[in-house]
XYZ file of N, CA and C in Angstrom:
843
model
N 131.108 106.049 91.222
C 130.664 106.954 92.371
C 128.846 106.005 91.412
N 128.260 105.746 92.554
C 126.781 105.201 92.283
C 125.683 106.540 92.315
N 125.096 106.963 91.666
C 124.259 107.972 91.548
C 122.954 107.626 91.042
N 121.783 108.376 91.839
C 120.414 108.320 91.530
C 120.267 109.121 90.302
N 119.858 108.566 89.172
C 119.485 109.215 87.785
C 118.435 109.348 87.495
N 117.327 108.490 87.935
C 115.472 108.674 87.873
C 114.963 108.315 89.111
N 114.173 109.219 89.500
C 112.877 108.626 90.358
C 111.821 108.550 89.981
N 111.062 107.453 89.901
C 109.252 107.347 89.853
C 108.667 107.165 90.762
N 107.287 107.841 90.594
C 106.087 107.296 91.262
C 105.120 106.797 90.498
N 103.901 105.861 90.818
C 102.696 105.354 90.085
C 101.697 105.671 91.100
N 101.098 106.753 91.121
C 100.001 107.162 92.037
C 98.911 106.017 92.051
N 98.394 105.863 90.886
C 97.452 104.950 90.862
C 98.159 103.306 90.053
N 98.021 102.317 90.908
C 98.504 101.212 90.576
C 98.492 100.689 89.089
N 99.143 100.528 88.395
C 99.632 100.184 87.081
C 98.986 101.220 86.257
N 98.742 102.291 86.532
C 98.565 103.258 85.701
C 99.834 104.007 85.038
N 99.898 105.071 84.103
C 101.258 105.566 83.769
C 102.184 106.287 85.175
N 103.329 106.416 84.682
C 104.071 106.365 86.214
C 104.619 107.898 85.904
N 105.255 108.347 86.354
C 105.701 110.159 86.557
C 107.221 110.160 86.941
N 108.025 110.835 86.586
C 109.086 111.098 86.548
C 109.596 112.267 87.705
N 110.216 112.331 88.513
C 110.301 113.230 89.525
C 111.628 113.644 89.818
N 111.749 114.783 90.174
C 113.406 114.959 90.519
C 113.604 114.705 91.715
N 112.689 115.079 92.508
C 112.910 114.684 94.284
C 111.521 113.960 94.579
N 111.479 113.209 95.569
C 110.555 112.428 95.938
C 110.694 112.298 97.930
N 109.647 112.807 98.391
C 109.384 112.341 99.868
C 109.470 111.035 100.418
N 110.240 110.551 100.838
C 110.371 108.943 101.447
C 109.241 108.945 102.577
N 108.639 108.536 102.452
C 107.289 108.257 103.801
C 107.174 106.765 104.181
N 106.624 106.814 105.445
C 106.662 105.209 106.093
C 106.512 104.206 104.893
N 105.744 104.240 104.157
C 105.165 103.468 103.224
C 105.725 103.577 101.860
N 106.880 104.199 101.328
C 107.414 104.555 100.108
C 107.675 106.005 99.903
N 107.649 105.839 98.427
C 108.057 107.341 98.091
C 106.322 108.003 98.160
N 106.133 109.224 98.638
C 104.692 110.023 98.503
C 103.914 110.032 97.490
N 102.845 109.578 97.790
C 101.907 109.127 96.187
C 101.743 108.200 95.735
N 103.018 107.217 96.133
C 103.149 106.148 95.198
C 102.198 104.906 95.124
N 101.542 104.438 94.358
C 100.126 103.535 94.361
C 99.544 103.655 96.000
N 99.040 104.943 96.008
C 98.139 104.991 97.280
C 96.692 104.896 96.736
N 96.300 104.956 95.528
C 95.143 104.718 94.695
C 95.185 103.194 93.875
N 94.149 102.556 93.870
C 93.810 101.498 92.986
C 92.786 101.406 92.251
N 92.749 100.398 91.374
C 91.342 100.397 90.634
C 91.071 98.588 91.196
N 89.787 98.415 91.318
C 89.476 97.221 91.213
C 88.075 96.677 90.715
N 88.074 95.397 90.706
C 87.043 94.980 89.615
C 85.472 94.622 90.935
N 84.838 94.276 90.510
C 83.309 94.137 91.032
C 83.501 93.471 92.271
N 84.683 92.379 92.127
C 84.662 91.781 93.535
C 85.843 92.254 94.335
N 86.404 93.205 94.342
C 87.490 94.012 94.984
C 88.769 93.547 94.893
N 88.896 92.905 93.816
C 89.880 92.570 93.312
C 90.820 93.150 92.691
N 92.307 93.555 92.684
C 93.147 94.725 92.050
C 93.017 94.309 90.635
N 93.132 95.067 89.681
C 93.158 94.801 88.142
C 94.574 95.688 87.606
N 95.044 95.298 86.776
C 96.204 96.020 86.290
C 96.793 95.635 84.568
N 97.413 96.094 84.376
C 97.786 96.006 82.669
C 98.547 94.428 82.660
N 98.664 93.669 83.495
C 98.890 92.114 83.219
C 97.494 91.711 81.966
N 96.284 91.863 82.723
C 94.995 91.552 82.024
C 94.719 92.435 80.867
N 94.644 93.879 81.823
C 94.169 94.877 80.711
C 95.593 96.097 80.260
N 95.746 95.601 79.037
C 97.090 96.777 78.851
C 96.542 97.920 78.598
N 94.970 97.961 77.727
C 94.963 99.648 77.941
C 94.928 100.586 78.876
N 95.191 99.786 80.537
C 95.378 100.618 81.389
C 96.658 102.114 81.401
N 97.589 101.269 80.375
C 98.860 101.794 80.235
C 98.711 103.368 79.139
N 97.652 103.455 78.743
C 97.167 104.603 77.972
C 96.681 105.858 78.763
N 96.313 105.572 80.140
C 96.097 106.819 80.926
C 97.250 107.098 81.777
N 97.303 108.274 81.651
C 98.775 109.241 82.111
C 98.174 109.893 83.021
N 98.964 109.990 84.313
C 98.779 110.870 85.707
C 99.795 111.796 85.579
N 99.580 112.787 86.453
C 100.371 113.920 86.771
C 99.833 114.400 88.258
N 100.970 114.761 88.803
C 100.826 115.667 89.970
C 100.025 116.865 90.257
N 99.367 117.378 90.733
C 99.152 118.778 90.888
C 99.063 119.056 92.174
N 99.199 120.360 92.685
C 99.364 120.944 93.915
C 97.985 120.369 94.793
N 97.012 120.332 94.264
C 95.779 119.638 95.119
C 95.511 118.471 94.833
N 95.834 117.724 93.823
C 95.599 116.409 93.613
C 96.349 115.710 92.537
N 95.500 114.496 91.928
C 96.313 114.001 91.045
C 95.782 114.342 89.756
N 95.875 114.376 88.199
C 94.958 114.257 87.486
C 95.092 113.151 86.294
N 94.226 112.588 86.240
C 94.352 111.485 85.467
C 93.786 112.121 83.625
N 94.552 111.240 82.365
C 94.007 111.936 81.021
C 94.376 110.668 80.482
N 93.217 110.852 79.369
C 93.065 109.763 78.493
C 92.427 110.422 77.257
N 93.033 110.266 76.272
C 93.104 110.716 74.763
C 91.646 110.794 74.250
N 90.675 109.847 74.678
C 89.252 109.765 74.300
C 88.416 110.052 75.397
N 88.837 110.286 76.612
C 87.915 110.789 78.135
C 88.167 111.757 78.706
N 89.408 112.656 77.841
C 90.197 114.056 79.037
C 90.372 113.670 80.041
N 90.434 114.775 80.606
C 90.734 114.795 82.127
C 90.414 114.706 83.305
N 90.563 114.400 84.265
C 90.029 114.015 85.583
C 91.066 114.219 86.920
N 90.106 115.173 87.532
C 91.281 115.716 88.676
C 90.857 115.174 90.035
N 91.521 114.231 90.878
C 91.438 113.203 92.078
C 91.674 113.933 92.974
N 90.891 114.493 93.834
C 91.613 115.214 94.951
C 92.468 114.632 96.081
N 93.683 115.280 96.600
C 94.133 114.167 97.902
C 93.207 114.460 99.024
N 92.610 115.334 99.117
C 91.689 115.356 100.315
C 90.242 114.914 100.063
N 90.007 113.418 99.843
C 88.984 112.990 99.718
C 87.965 112.868 100.459
N 86.429 112.644 100.782
C 85.593 112.548 102.012
C 86.003 111.069 102.158
N 86.349 111.088 103.874
C 86.336 109.799 104.249
C 85.237 108.935 104.411
N 85.683 107.820 103.998
C 84.100 106.708 103.864
C 84.879 105.569 104.659
N 84.020 104.508 104.938
C 84.422 102.965 105.683
C 85.312 102.568 105.214
N 86.301 102.086 105.778
C 87.443 101.093 105.312
C 86.737 99.637 105.098
N 87.131 99.404 103.728
C 87.027 97.867 103.382
C 88.077 96.901 102.778
N 88.070 95.829 102.514
C 89.004 95.063 102.506
C 89.179 94.629 100.927
N 90.106 94.827 100.559
C 90.390 94.543 99.229
C 91.712 93.529 99.060
N 91.830 92.883 97.952
C 92.469 91.793 97.674
C 93.651 92.249 96.954
N 95.252 92.239 97.133
C 96.521 92.303 96.055
C 97.136 91.134 96.077
N 96.882 90.735 95.223
C 97.384 88.877 95.404
C 96.906 88.044 96.269
N 98.227 87.931 97.539
C 97.567 86.930 98.394
C 97.262 87.903 99.541
N 97.355 89.088 99.440
C 97.357 89.997 100.743
C 95.822 90.414 100.603
N 95.312 90.615 102.217
C 94.320 91.517 102.234
C 94.449 92.824 102.814
N 93.901 93.801 102.346
C 94.365 95.027 103.097
C 92.981 95.862 102.708
N 93.381 97.205 103.483
C 92.483 97.932 103.762
C 92.035 99.381 102.843
N 91.113 99.900 102.304
C 91.131 100.676 101.336
C 89.810 101.453 101.588
N 89.542 102.724 101.045
C 88.199 103.343 100.713
C 87.607 103.496 98.977
N 86.215 103.402 98.812
C 85.881 103.854 97.654
C 86.393 105.362 97.749
N 86.442 106.104 96.418
C 86.657 107.300 96.504
C 85.286 108.061 95.715
N 84.730 107.713 94.642
C 83.937 108.622 94.143
C 83.022 107.448 93.069
N 81.796 108.021 93.199
C 81.153 106.945 91.857
C 81.225 107.811 90.768
N 81.665 109.275 91.009
C 82.005 109.643 89.406
C 83.404 109.237 88.888
N 83.954 109.075 89.592
C 85.219 108.735 89.062
C 85.288 107.216 88.431
N 84.285 106.433 89.427
C 84.525 105.172 88.899
C 83.789 104.960 87.672
N 82.753 105.985 87.350
C 82.338 106.040 86.020
C 83.280 106.170 84.749
N 84.116 107.329 85.178
C 85.276 107.816 84.282
C 85.984 106.822 83.826
N 86.518 105.718 84.438
C 87.327 104.667 84.690
C 86.688 103.722 84.115
N 85.365 103.199 84.167
C 84.898 102.238 83.669
C 84.684 102.332 82.402
N 84.453 103.650 81.762
C 84.026 103.817 80.738
C 85.351 104.218 80.020
N 86.373 104.781 80.392
C 87.730 104.808 79.790
C 88.395 103.560 79.397
N 88.332 102.512 80.434
C 88.465 101.453 79.880
C 87.613 100.428 79.525
N 86.497 100.524 79.294
C 85.508 99.814 78.669
C 85.333 98.638 79.428
N 85.349 98.499 80.814
C 85.039 97.502 81.773
C 84.705 98.126 83.114
N 84.053 97.247 83.869
C 83.488 97.688 85.090
C 84.721 97.727 86.206
N 84.902 99.065 86.989
C 85.888 99.156 87.722
C 85.630 100.015 88.593
N 86.250 100.348 90.228
C 86.200 101.485 90.449
C 87.416 101.665 91.559
N 87.478 103.113 91.686
C 88.868 103.686 92.273
C 88.567 103.604 93.884
N 89.883 102.849 94.534
C 89.643 103.120 95.684
C 91.051 103.923 96.327
N 91.086 104.279 97.522
C 92.459 105.012 98.055
C 92.779 104.051 99.453
N 93.944 104.309 99.664
C 94.730 103.719 101.111
C 94.799 104.719 102.085
N 93.985 105.484 102.982
C 94.848 106.186 103.857
C 95.453 105.996 104.718
N 95.930 106.988 105.187
C 96.953 106.715 106.403
C 96.930 105.906 107.274
N 95.677 105.742 107.924
C 95.464 104.650 108.988
C 95.259 103.242 108.649
N 95.329 102.816 107.319
C 95.533 101.445 106.569
C 97.355 101.202 106.157
N 97.500 100.087 107.272
C 98.950 99.673 106.955
C 98.626 98.452 106.886
N 99.567 98.197 105.472
C 99.829 96.816 104.754
C 101.421 96.641 105.263
N 101.235 95.202 106.102
C 102.812 94.773 106.200
C 103.308 94.119 105.024
N 104.706 94.059 104.726
C 105.425 93.675 103.479
C 105.306 92.055 104.050
N 105.911 91.169 103.178
C 106.223 89.764 103.624
C 107.372 89.594 104.633
N 106.442 89.453 105.787
C 107.378 89.041 106.953
C 108.718 88.327 106.578
N 108.775 87.443 105.769
C 110.221 86.363 105.546
C 111.356 87.170 105.123
N 111.138 88.251 104.180
C 112.157 89.087 103.791
C 112.193 90.736 104.722
N 111.100 90.802 105.697
C 111.718 92.304 105.925
C 111.432 92.002 107.682
N 111.718 93.228 108.279
C 111.586 93.234 109.903
C 110.151 93.385 110.198
N 109.543 93.075 110.999
C 107.649 93.536 111.535
C 107.859 94.971 111.306
N 106.777 95.234 111.044
C 106.608 96.365 110.802
C 106.505 97.441 109.724
N 107.255 96.814 108.867
C 107.645 97.480 107.613
C 106.329 97.335 106.925
N 105.772 98.529 106.110
C 104.489 98.693 105.322
C 104.948 99.048 103.921
N 103.577 98.949 103.140
C 104.214 99.139 101.868
C 102.425 99.793 101.503
N 102.497 100.483 100.408
C 100.792 100.961 99.769
C 99.993 100.003 98.773
N 99.971 99.777 98.069
C 98.947 98.761 96.962
C 100.257 98.707 96.103
N 101.215 98.672 96.383
C 102.458 97.701 95.348
C 102.253 96.336 95.539
N 102.961 95.808 94.376
C 102.415 94.529 94.623
C 103.145 93.690 95.455
N 104.180 93.996 96.497
C 104.872 93.603 97.397
C 105.567 94.365 98.609
N 106.344 95.484 97.996
C 107.432 96.310 98.670
C 107.605 97.472 98.438
N 107.893 98.308 99.116
C 108.021 100.150 99.138
C 108.508 100.441 97.859
N 109.904 99.729 97.344
C 110.645 100.511 96.222
C 111.160 99.473 95.588
N 111.555 99.712 94.001
C 112.154 98.884 93.060
C 113.258 99.596 92.385
N 114.431 98.831 92.703
C 115.625 99.720 92.627
C 116.208 98.967 91.000
N 116.445 99.305 90.649
C 117.355 98.863 89.005
C 118.532 99.730 88.743
N 119.523 99.304 87.764
C 120.901 99.908 87.871
C 120.698 100.442 86.187
N 121.148 101.636 85.646
C 120.798 101.551 84.636
C 121.923 100.811 83.426
N 122.968 100.229 84.095
C 123.913 99.335 83.712
C 122.982 98.102 83.142
N 122.134 98.020 84.067
C 121.508 96.548 83.953
C 120.509 96.511 82.525
N 120.006 97.807 82.578
C 119.008 97.627 81.727
C 119.674 98.095 79.565
N 121.280 98.714 79.775
C 122.208 98.854 79.185
C 122.371 97.162 78.468
N 122.839 96.612 79.548
C 123.433 94.992 78.987
C 122.126 94.550 78.445
N 120.940 94.385 79.082
C 119.918 93.661 78.467
C 119.636 94.279 76.715
N 119.494 95.304 76.976
C 119.361 96.244 75.467
C 120.458 95.581 74.248
N 121.695 95.554 74.775
C 122.711 94.727 74.243
C 122.386 93.379 73.431
N 121.774 92.655 74.363
C 121.511 91.488 73.535
C 119.985 91.020 72.986
N 119.416 92.676 72.694
C 117.946 92.312 72.304
C 118.187 93.191 70.815
N 117.313 92.921 70.181
C 117.375 93.591 68.540
C 116.786 94.978 68.453
N 115.963 95.280 69.695
C 115.339 96.651 69.963
C 115.610 96.903 70.994
N 116.003 98.238 71.538
C 116.324 98.834 73.109
C 115.143 98.859 73.058
N 115.019 98.623 74.632
C 113.780 99.070 75.526
C 113.873 99.883 76.323
N 113.024 101.064 76.636
C 113.078 102.204 77.706
C 112.984 101.667 79.201
N 113.251 101.976 80.176
C 113.152 101.998 81.502
C 111.809 101.737 82.097
N 110.416 102.382 81.424
C 109.689 102.596 81.683
C 108.621 100.933 81.817
N 109.557 100.179 81.072
C 108.561 98.765 80.899
C 108.688 98.193 82.479
N 109.955 98.779 83.468
C 110.377 97.680 84.309
C 109.515 98.619 85.361
N 108.974 99.753 85.461
C 108.322 100.684 86.542
C 109.202 100.485 87.573
N 110.506 100.911 87.763
C 111.136 101.226 89.010
C 110.679 102.313 89.800
N 111.040 102.592 90.754
C 111.116 103.830 91.507
C 112.275 104.775 91.745
N 113.650 103.819 91.747
C 115.091 104.473 91.676
C 115.538 103.905 90.554
N 116.195 104.728 90.000
C 117.476 104.251 88.667
C 118.944 104.802 89.241
N 119.858 104.223 89.159
C 121.060 104.457 89.295
C 122.172 104.491 88.159
N 123.037 105.438 88.095
C 123.759 105.242 86.842
C 125.401 104.830 87.717
N 126.283 104.359 87.159
C 127.677 103.824 87.696
C 127.365 102.240 88.175
N 128.743 101.556 88.743
C 128.798 99.852 88.677
C 128.407 98.993 87.265
N 128.537 97.666 87.762
C 128.472 96.801 86.825
C 126.883 96.657 86.757
N 126.689 96.039 85.685
C 125.508 95.380 85.171
C 124.787 94.730 86.527
N 123.378 94.565 86.843
C 123.068 93.851 88.129
C 123.858 93.870 89.482
N 124.603 95.048 89.637
C 125.051 95.240 91.107
C 124.200 95.384 91.971
N 122.830 95.648 91.350
C 121.853 96.170 92.516
C 121.359 94.560 93.350
N 121.513 93.622 92.654
C 121.181 92.187 92.932
C 121.749 91.983 94.441
N 122.829 92.207 94.962
C 123.665 92.105 95.766
C 123.658 93.218 97.083
N 122.755 94.528 96.530
C 123.028 95.382 97.398
C 122.122 95.170 98.576
N 122.518 95.119 99.954
C 121.973 94.579 101.156
C 121.632 95.916 102.070
N 122.530 96.724 102.433
C 122.189 97.795 103.275
C 122.673 99.276 102.366
N 121.928 100.318 102.089
C 122.018 101.509 101.057
C 121.599 102.312 101.737
N 122.523 103.517 101.656
C 122.272 104.825 102.087
C 122.075 105.801 100.688
N 120.823 106.562 100.733
C 120.803 107.810 100.359
C 120.050 108.932 100.846
N 120.990 109.993 100.546
C 120.130 111.204 101.441
C 120.238 110.971 102.759
N 120.916 109.864 103.403
C 120.689 109.606 104.739
C 119.333 108.831 105.222
N 118.805 108.298 104.341
C 117.851 107.335 104.487
C 118.398 106.179 104.210
N 118.498 105.006 105.189
C 118.716 103.448 104.810
C 117.847 102.925 104.379
N 118.581 101.940 103.423
C 117.512 101.046 102.791
C 118.070 99.946 102.607
N 117.086 98.532 102.734
C 117.964 97.363 102.580
C 117.049 96.485 101.331
N 117.836 95.813 100.815
C 117.471 94.754 99.707
C 116.617 93.764 100.189
N 115.473 93.392 99.955
C 114.688 92.781 100.232
C 114.649 91.355 99.683
N 114.537 91.325 98.368
C 114.194 90.268 97.526
C 114.545 90.555 95.992
N 114.872 90.256 95.159
C 114.721 90.101 93.889
C 113.525 90.169 93.161
N 113.367 90.949 92.340
C 112.097 91.062 91.666
C 111.825 90.399 90.369
N 110.660 89.344 90.285
C 110.263 88.227 89.751
C 109.811 89.069 88.715
N 109.875 89.238 87.477
C 109.084 89.919 86.280
C 108.128 89.250 85.646
N 107.248 89.530 85.060
C 105.895 89.055 84.413
C 105.913 89.954 83.155
N 104.593 89.722 82.879
C 103.982 89.957 81.006
C 104.193 91.470 81.027
N 103.733 92.247 82.320
C 103.574 93.452 82.068
C 104.728 94.339 81.416
N 106.060 93.630 81.860
C 107.279 94.360 80.884
C 107.100 94.211 79.553
N 106.334 93.145 78.973
C 106.285 92.990 77.483
C 105.312 93.964 77.033
N 104.163 95.456 77.762
C 103.735 96.003 77.110
C 104.358 97.248 77.062
N 103.982 97.832 75.938
C 104.619 99.272 75.561
C 103.560 100.590 76.344
N 104.469 101.120 77.087
C 103.729 101.755 77.892
C 103.236 103.140 77.100
N 103.442 103.399 75.832
C 103.064 104.230 74.831
C 101.799 104.016 73.991
N 101.814 102.858 73.505
C 100.748 102.077 72.717
C 99.698 100.934 73.285
N 100.248 100.529 74.216
C 99.424 99.198 75.215
C 99.470 98.259 74.493
N 100.878 97.940 73.314
C 100.562 96.631 72.393
C 101.569 95.779 73.302
N 101.220 94.711 73.319
C 102.081 93.203 74.002
C 103.311 92.622 72.845
N 103.980 92.270 73.486
C 104.879 91.620 72.635
C 106.034 90.456 73.450
N 106.656 89.751 72.723
C 107.477 88.889 73.367
C 108.837 89.363 74.477
N 109.206 90.625 73.985
C 110.272 91.079 74.943
C 109.791 91.903 76.072
N 110.819 92.187 76.930
C 112.062 91.108 77.030
C 112.254 89.997 77.863
N 110.818 89.741 78.034
C 110.895 88.201 79.017
C 111.628 87.081 78.013
N 111.802 87.080 76.876
C 112.384 86.242 75.849
C 114.010 86.046 76.098
N 114.221 87.548 76.102
C 115.519 87.401 76.237
C 116.106 87.236 77.487
N 115.545 88.080 78.718
C 115.693 87.718 79.940
C 115.797 86.546 80.344
N 114.723 85.701 79.954
C 114.706 84.423 80.464
C 116.208 83.091 79.656
N 116.788 84.325 79.084
C 117.815 83.177 78.621
C 118.970 83.394 79.321
N 119.064 84.322 80.412
C 119.913 84.932 81.164
C 119.944 85.037 82.647
N 118.778 85.356 82.900
C 118.056 85.832 84.246
C 117.037 85.214 84.673
N 117.399 83.785 84.806
C 116.483 82.948 85.671
C 116.896 82.493 86.744
N 116.156 82.315 87.830
C 116.602 81.886 89.097
C 115.344 81.558 89.637
N 115.218 80.008 90.071
C 114.546 79.561 90.748
C 113.086 79.340 89.648
N 113.110 79.278 88.294
C 111.915 79.250 87.399
C 111.520 80.497 87.543
N 112.275 81.918 88.083
C 111.607 82.905 87.406
C 112.431 83.765 87.018
N 112.204 84.787 86.352
C 113.173 85.871 85.579
C 113.227 87.112 86.390
N 114.338 87.275 86.781
C 114.923 88.607 87.953
C 115.355 89.772 87.174
N 114.580 90.766 87.498
C 115.265 92.252 86.925
C 114.756 93.184 87.996
N 116.311 93.982 88.603
C 116.010 94.337 89.780
C 115.749 93.855 91.220
N 115.969 95.153 91.925
C 115.478 94.414 93.503
C 114.814 95.025 94.363
N 113.792 94.610 95.074
C 112.757 95.493 96.003
C 113.535 95.636 97.140
N 113.173 96.817 97.567
C 113.955 97.366 98.905
C 112.898 98.011 99.742
N 113.324 97.638 101.140
C 112.471 97.855 102.137
C 113.409 99.185 102.756
N 112.746 99.907 103.563
C 113.581 101.275 104.389
C 113.413 101.276 106.013
N 114.289 102.056 106.446
C 114.216 102.248 107.915
C 113.486 103.855 108.144
N 114.076 104.585 107.654
C 113.455 105.918 107.973
C 113.339 106.845 106.718
N 113.034 108.358 106.848
C 112.192 108.995 106.100
C 112.808 110.097 105.729
N 112.608 110.918 104.717
C 113.661 112.165 104.409
C 113.169 112.274 102.829
N 113.952 112.952 102.311
C 113.867 113.337 100.520
C 115.155 112.831 99.899
N 114.868 112.147 98.988
C 115.739 111.698 97.827
C 115.394 112.398 96.556
N 116.812 112.706 96.277
C 116.724 113.578 94.754
C 117.726 112.950 93.932
N 117.229 113.288 92.343
C 118.143 112.955 91.006
C 119.668 113.599 91.577
N 120.757 112.723 91.506
C 121.781 113.488 91.651
C 122.481 112.898 93.189
N 121.710 112.619 94.144
C 121.919 112.259 95.107
C 123.093 110.760 94.876
N 123.943 110.180 95.687
C 125.073 109.392 95.833
C 124.438 108.303 96.401
N 124.306 107.079 95.931
C 124.212 105.970 96.317
C 125.250 105.133 96.878
N 125.211 105.119 98.687
C 126.320 104.422 98.776
C 125.742 103.105 99.454
N 126.691 101.684 98.722
C 126.627 100.718 99.172
C 126.977 100.792 100.953
N 126.356 100.065 101.775
C 126.952 99.748 103.015
C 127.571 98.326 103.375
N 126.755 97.286 102.611
C 127.054 95.931 102.975
C 126.276 95.148 101.903
N 126.587 94.317 101.351
C 126.264 93.253 100.737
C 125.594 91.857 100.975
N 124.969 91.241 99.938
C 123.964 90.125 100.336
C 125.322 88.843 99.810
N 125.146 87.949 100.865
C 125.873 86.646 100.767
C 125.143 85.265 100.465
N 123.497 85.398 100.951
C 122.925 84.460 100.496
C 122.737 83.953 99.185
N 122.698 82.834 98.976
C 122.713 82.201 97.368
C 121.257 82.777 96.740
N 119.995 83.255 97.270
C 118.991 83.547 96.583
C 119.296 84.780 95.985
N 120.090 85.519 96.287
C 120.460 86.630 95.515
C 121.420 86.465 94.321
N 122.012 85.575 94.140
C 122.945 85.525 93.029
C 122.444 84.957 92.007
N 122.532 85.535 90.936
C 122.112 85.202 89.686
C 123.376 85.135 88.908
N 123.686 83.256 88.380
C 124.821 83.134 87.272
C 125.095 84.581 86.238
N 125.890 84.918 86.231
C 126.312 85.807 85.084
C 126.483 85.015 83.746
N 125.869 85.306 82.725
C 126.163 84.920 81.357
C 126.484 85.512 80.531
N 127.635 85.743 79.442
C 128.024 86.570 78.631
C 126.756 86.897 77.489
N 127.406 88.411 76.934
C 126.436 88.273 75.666
C 126.849 87.778 74.859
N 126.019 87.317 73.950
C 126.384 86.230 73.100
C 125.597 87.104 71.784
N 126.411 87.190 70.263
C 125.732 87.503 69.327
C 125.910 86.516 68.314
N 124.437 86.966 67.510
C 124.036 85.931 66.426
C 124.626 86.152 64.809
């Protein structure tokens, strides 16, 4: 049996993630997931890829907002109900999406903490950002996530990767939303239609991994792994694949312990990564 073993949300894009026992599935992903984002002076999103120190800002969900904490700056509460301000355009990769600035006070806190000028923005409910139409039905939306509402990874896949490396890595390097146990390593690659707690998910695209996976989420230190090892056996079209992005059809609540039912699998070649055995040195 395949079973949900971990759930994660990342309220502010590229800051610390939060493990939760249950999560509300909204029209654009898990509730609160990447509804906030930090941008530079030009309105372009910033991430740990260029600024690994972002990993050191931890986030918690409170009844009336989210709290961010940094060891040198203390804590800051960002309320859910912020003052409504005019929508403005911002860039996430090649997408143009809409959000609003939140507060100059919060901008100053983040700028001081990260030692760089940046501003916090929020995506209100009336801002809808469609996912790539090549891989999903029209009308499917997401938040400030890189491209899709969900990332699914099997625990068996991480276990297989860790067997190939000198030092094992935790799942937080890969920033999934849904982790499951059971099944073979990388079986998520081929999952097409999935049911969890009555909610239908669809596999949209294998997830191409970047240097963010090389950043220790506790220390913000960069290294070569896991990309060096993954490149030796998880390359597809010159990209390193680990996990699958999902879109979904309806809403509800999913919880750790829910069964994950695979209703159909992919047959397209783009979802198939040739398996390579574990080699020892």
